XYZ file of C-alpha atoms in Angstrom:
349
model
C 50.493 -34.981 11.413
C 52.097 -33.233 8.644
C 51.459 -29.231 8.617
C 49.412 -27.961 5.286
C 51.533 -25.137 3.531
C 49.810 -23.297 0.766
C 52.661 -23.960 -0.877
C 51.551 -27.000 -2.001
C 48.468 -25.309 -4.460
C 48.548 -22.851 -6.959
C 50.539 -20.007 -7.083
C 49.841 -17.250 -5.850
C 45.630 -18.298 -6.182
C 44.192 -14.619 -5.479
C 40.958 -15.429 -7.421
C 39.402 -17.843 -8.734
C 38.485 -16.201 -11.705
C 42.317 -14.447 -12.541
C 43.859 -17.612 -12.039
C 44.399 -20.287 -14.508
C 44.440 -23.645 -12.910
C 47.073 -25.895 -14.546
C 45.364 -28.987 -16.208
C 46.305 -31.171 -13.903
C 44.307 -29.050 -11.871
C 41.003 -28.377 -13.681
C 41.392 -32.344 -13.846
C 40.775 -32.835 -9.758
C 38.020 -29.928 -9.765
C 35.963 -31.162 -12.672
C 36.190 -34.821 -10.925
C 35.359 -33.727 -8.257
C 32.620 -31.949 -9.870
C 31.127 -34.970 -10.885
C 30.986 -36.522 -7.704
C 29.237 -33.974 -6.612
C 26.441 -32.854 -9.074
C 25.684 -36.457 -8.930
C 23.855 -36.680 -5.395
C 23.203 -33.334 -5.829
C 19.694 -33.148 -6.740
C 16.097 -30.884 -4.805
C 13.314 -33.677 -4.203
C 9.848 -33.123 -2.961
C 8.333 -29.901 -3.889
C 12.029 -28.363 -3.792
C 11.623 -28.427 -0.007
C 15.388 -30.573 0.606
C 18.632 -30.772 -1.313
C 21.179 -32.800 -0.875
C 24.950 -31.817 -0.880
C 27.410 -33.817 -1.493
C 31.721 -34.112 -1.759
C 32.730 -37.849 -2.530
C 31.277 -40.152 -0.359
C 30.263 -37.675 1.431
C 26.125 -36.886 1.669
C 23.641 -34.977 3.673
C 19.953 -34.103 2.279
C 18.990 -31.123 4.689
C 15.786 -28.426 4.106
C 16.517 -25.438 1.291
C 14.714 -23.461 3.861
C 16.616 -23.705 7.051
C 16.207 -22.439 10.866
C 18.387 -20.032 11.419
C 18.611 -20.101 15.739
C 20.982 -17.005 16.353
C 18.496 -15.414 17.711
C 19.014 -17.527 21.051
C 22.486 -16.382 21.257
C 21.023 -13.240 23.227
C 19.549 -9.521 22.736
C 15.971 -10.806 20.839
C 14.222 -11.140 23.761
C 14.878 -13.822 26.966
C 14.587 -17.615 25.342
C 12.354 -20.462 27.414
C 13.925 -23.043 26.822
C 10.866 -25.533 27.304
C 8.848 -22.360 24.813
C 11.658 -22.991 22.558
C 12.434 -26.983 22.131
C 7.775 -26.791 21.907
C 8.448 -24.567 18.740
C 11.352 -26.610 16.928
C 9.090 -28.903 17.161
C 5.631 -27.456 15.549
C 8.795 -25.863 13.209
C 9.735 -30.084 12.227
C 6.457 -30.910 12.208
C 5.398 -28.701 9.595
C 8.324 -29.708 7.646
C 10.848 -27.211 8.540
C 13.174 -29.426 9.909
C 16.652 -28.173 9.789
C 17.517 -26.513 12.236
C 21.612 -24.148 12.108
C 23.303 -23.698 15.036
C 26.784 -22.744 16.400
C 28.738 -22.932 19.626
C 28.305 -19.588 20.264
C 24.845 -18.958 19.511
C 23.844 -19.760 23.481
C 22.060 -22.578 24.232
C 21.334 -23.369 20.763
C 23.242 -26.541 21.096
C 21.632 -27.671 24.784
C 18.250 -27.078 23.093
C 18.759 -28.612 20.222
C 19.892 -31.272 22.058
C 16.540 -31.633 24.761
C 14.769 -30.888 21.029
C 16.448 -34.256 19.187
C 15.615 -36.869 22.955
C 11.468 -35.478 22.428
C 11.725 -36.349 18.914
C 12.731 -39.745 19.264
C 10.958 -40.366 22.234
C 7.599 -38.601 20.205
C 8.198 -39.104 16.751
C 8.351 -42.333 14.609
C 11.762 -43.120 13.378
C 11.076 -41.990 9.774
C 10.219 -38.769 11.096
C 13.787 -38.654 12.892
C 15.689 -39.933 9.690
C 14.530 -36.238 8.634
C 15.907 -33.749 11.306
C 19.160 -32.022 10.896
C 21.159 -29.886 13.182
C 24.084 -28.063 11.227
C 26.642 -26.074 13.399
C 29.333 -24.333 13.163
C 32.756 -24.313 15.170
C 34.374 -20.784 15.340
C 37.713 -21.157 17.585
C 40.454 -18.909 18.408
C 43.477 -18.975 16.752
C 45.609 -21.435 18.578
C 47.657 -24.358 17.630
C 45.213 -26.182 15.521
C 46.282 -29.980 17.028
C 44.048 -33.152 16.450
C 43.713 -33.468 20.066
C 42.310 -29.829 20.620
C 39.962 -30.251 17.637
C 38.393 -33.653 18.955
C 38.295 -32.018 21.872
C 36.179 -29.526 20.958
C 33.874 -30.951 18.627
C 33.169 -33.415 21.251
C 31.723 -30.362 23.373
C 28.945 -30.060 20.589
C 28.239 -33.382 20.326
C 27.405 -33.755 23.955
C 25.511 -30.536 24.018
C 23.421 -32.028 20.958
C 22.913 -34.865 22.484
C 23.908 -36.921 19.370
C 26.621 -39.450 18.025
C 27.551 -37.800 14.951
C 27.245 -34.527 13.907
C 24.924 -33.852 10.723
C 27.075 -31.320 9.749
C 30.134 -29.335 10.995
C 30.570 -25.584 9.306
C 33.813 -24.657 10.525
C 34.521 -20.444 10.468
C 38.409 -18.947 10.527
C 39.209 -15.401 12.087
C 43.023 -14.926 9.649
C 43.703 -16.024 6.666
C 47.662 -15.850 7.252
C 47.364 -17.878 9.902
C 47.195 -21.173 7.524
C 46.358 -22.989 10.380
C 42.703 -23.402 8.888
C 43.921 -26.323 6.930
C 45.093 -28.474 10.360
C 41.996 -27.298 11.466
C 40.486 -28.794 8.904
C 42.313 -31.988 8.022
C 41.039 -33.308 11.396
C 37.903 -32.078 11.105
C 37.718 -35.131 8.210
C 39.668 -37.659 10.168
C 37.009 -37.580 12.638
C 34.121 -37.435 9.860
C 35.888 -40.477 9.059
C 35.625 -41.675 12.050
C 32.287 -41.242 12.193
C 32.165 -38.955 14.372
C 30.553 -35.694 11.848
C 28.741 -36.903 8.800
C 29.624 -34.223 6.765
C 32.607 -31.020 7.038
C 31.562 -27.786 5.589
C 32.447 -23.751 5.645
C 31.134 -21.097 7.337
C 32.175 -17.253 5.296
C 35.441 -18.369 3.533
C 35.926 -16.899 0.771
C 36.818 -17.706 -3.164
C 40.767 -17.212 -2.443
C 40.660 -19.996 0.503
C 37.694 -22.298 -0.735
C 39.583 -23.020 -4.183
C 42.731 -23.911 -1.859
C 41.132 -26.637 0.530
C 39.570 -28.277 -1.741
C 43.089 -28.307 -3.862
C 44.451 -29.928 -0.388
C 41.672 -32.877 -1.175
C 39.158 -31.428 2.661
C 35.821 -32.996 1.327
C 33.685 -29.846 2.263
C 30.167 -30.207 1.167
C 29.003 -26.366 1.350
C 29.886 -22.916 2.536
C 27.365 -20.811 4.386
C 27.665 -17.120 3.611
C 25.559 -13.412 3.546
C 23.353 -13.313 0.284
C 20.405 -11.263 -0.021
C 19.074 -9.361 -3.282
C 21.205 -6.365 -1.444
C 24.599 -8.676 -1.092
C 25.240 -10.754 -4.984
C 28.834 -10.761 -3.846
C 28.610 -14.515 -4.268
C 27.017 -14.467 -7.519
C 30.018 -12.216 -8.774
C 32.770 -14.431 -7.991
C 32.141 -17.664 -5.818
C 28.920 -18.984 -7.158
C 31.417 -20.034 -10.227
C 33.850 -22.322 -8.110
C 31.037 -23.059 -7.141
C 29.443 -24.349 -9.847
C 32.406 -26.251 -10.831
C 33.497 -27.905 -8.277
C 29.893 -29.044 -7.027
C 30.189 -27.304 -3.611
C 27.106 -25.580 -3.031
C 25.929 -22.159 -0.745
C 23.872 -22.141 2.646
C 22.879 -18.724 2.729
C 21.931 -15.856 5.634
C 21.062 -12.839 5.042
C 20.611 -8.936 6.879
C 19.747 -5.399 5.424
C 23.582 -4.704 5.552
C 25.235 -1.145 4.345
C 23.675 -0.479 1.517
C 20.863 1.307 2.783
C 20.035 2.808 -0.143
C 19.963 -0.143 -1.954
C 18.105 -2.037 0.581
C 15.148 0.516 0.412
C 14.601 -0.148 -3.900
C 15.076 -3.775 -2.759
C 11.872 -3.572 -0.414
C 9.948 -0.960 -2.419
C 10.462 -3.234 -5.644
C 9.767 -6.779 -3.623
C 6.618 -5.042 -2.153
C 5.288 -5.048 -6.309
C 6.662 -8.301 -6.383
C 4.928 -9.742 -3.501
C 1.500 -8.093 -3.957
C 1.241 -10.085 -7.543
C 1.637 -13.498 -6.763
C -0.181 -12.626 -2.731
C 3.251 -13.807 -0.961
C 5.714 -11.074 1.617
C 8.450 -9.719 0.931
C 10.488 -12.228 2.382
C 9.115 -14.884 0.586
C 10.351 -13.271 -2.869
C 13.566 -12.724 -1.149
C 13.868 -16.198 -0.053
C 13.250 -17.271 -3.359
C 15.032 -14.943 -5.456
C 18.280 -15.985 -3.706
C 17.498 -19.606 -3.212
C 16.674 -19.609 -7.438
C 20.634 -18.270 -7.363
C 23.115 -21.079 -9.206
C 25.389 -22.611 -6.738
C 22.586 -22.061 -3.644
C 21.591 -25.135 -1.583
C 19.408 -23.656 1.216
C 18.622 -20.382 2.431
C 17.900 -19.565 6.657
C 15.495 -17.813 7.879
C 16.009 -16.454 11.560
C 13.468 -18.523 14.434
C 12.691 -16.641 17.487
C 11.010 -19.770 18.847
C 8.973 -19.588 21.494
C 8.403 -14.879 20.766
C 6.934 -15.773 17.630
C 6.556 -17.659 14.275
C 6.383 -17.894 10.571
C 6.107 -21.065 10.086
C 2.910 -20.700 6.845
C 5.537 -17.836 5.607
C 8.349 -20.052 5.314
C 6.722 -22.684 4.038
C 4.680 -20.768 1.212
C 8.658 -20.248 0.119
C 8.133 -23.787 -1.587
C 5.152 -22.299 -3.738
C 6.496 -19.000 -4.895
C 7.445 -18.907 -8.804
C 9.148 -16.005 -10.229
C 8.243 -15.187 -13.545
C 10.985 -13.500 -16.309
C 8.533 -10.459 -15.867
C 9.690 -10.457 -11.427
C 13.645 -11.406 -12.012
C 13.773 -8.642 -14.430
C 12.630 -5.871 -11.980
C 14.914 -7.220 -9.181
C 18.668 -7.399 -11.363
C 17.565 -3.816 -12.649
C 17.747 -2.151 -8.939
C 19.922 -4.870 -7.867
C 21.976 -3.017 -10.770
C 21.628 0.991 -8.825
C 23.470 -0.304 -5.940
C 26.666 -0.477 -5.021
C 29.231 -2.934 -6.364
C 29.319 -4.910 -2.776
C 32.379 -7.017 -3.758
C 35.059 -3.352 -4.537
C 33.221 -1.703 -0.891
C 33.104 -5.002 1.645
C 35.392 -7.662 -0.286
C 34.384 -11.437 -1.123
C 32.254 -13.672 0.842
C 33.491 -13.210 4.552
C 35.508 -10.042 4.234
C 33.003 -8.456 6.577
C 34.868 -10.297 9.272
C 38.183 -9.951 8.723
C 38.581 -5.836 7.841
C 41.456 -4.457 9.706
């Protein structure tokens, strides 16, 4: 397989906003945008959304169960209790689970869970369950056999013939092996080993390069919150053009002043609607341009927030709420300048 090089894409693609794409480039991106947008739609009471690129599509929950807390540091996870908790989340309609190859036993827990679903739930229930995982390889040479062997580990652990979504992370942009890895992942998708290929923590520049190399990614998972609005400053524009969607996660981050200000304002909005602060924060992000879904961490078998998570779908933020939040976000630091673009927090020198 030939190696893909940066010279095959736009010259000096420093940022989407500052780069004026050629006519042919924009035509390709716009054509892809049409294919993506045709099936990117919210269904039900905004509880599910379909992400698509070309012929690849997957419907997922707009609120996803983030399983990073199985990786350690948040309390001991009991396997049986965790799987029972996963069943309760799925029974309540929260049936999209997000995990990674390095989240401790997350993929193994999903494998046990999905077998319980196959045995104990009707076929139509199984059709709504989704398992999204991530592959975070070391910066070694991305050969076809290496990529295949790595993905087979996740398929075996999750006990599925085809991964619903494989979200790919890469540590060092100077190493262009990420394009080789994504090409091999696309080959595995064509073989039916993966249903959709996606990204996690990639920046706007690299997302554009990947799309210019005609790699059909459907989404990019990035940090995005009331405090961290970086995706709306840069990446959302490219996503709107191409149809690629954002799956978001959040944490307080480094700007403590902004976090405290947003907390106080969100508290007032939450009280007004009889909701919680997390409800307000998640709903505000779900309403942002290009966002398909937002993750809420689950401490499986330790604590549950099923009712609180589902309450997001009945919350509507009015113009006063939105204006109030926007006024606060303007007072915070410009994290795009402090941290960099999406994912740069993982690539600091």
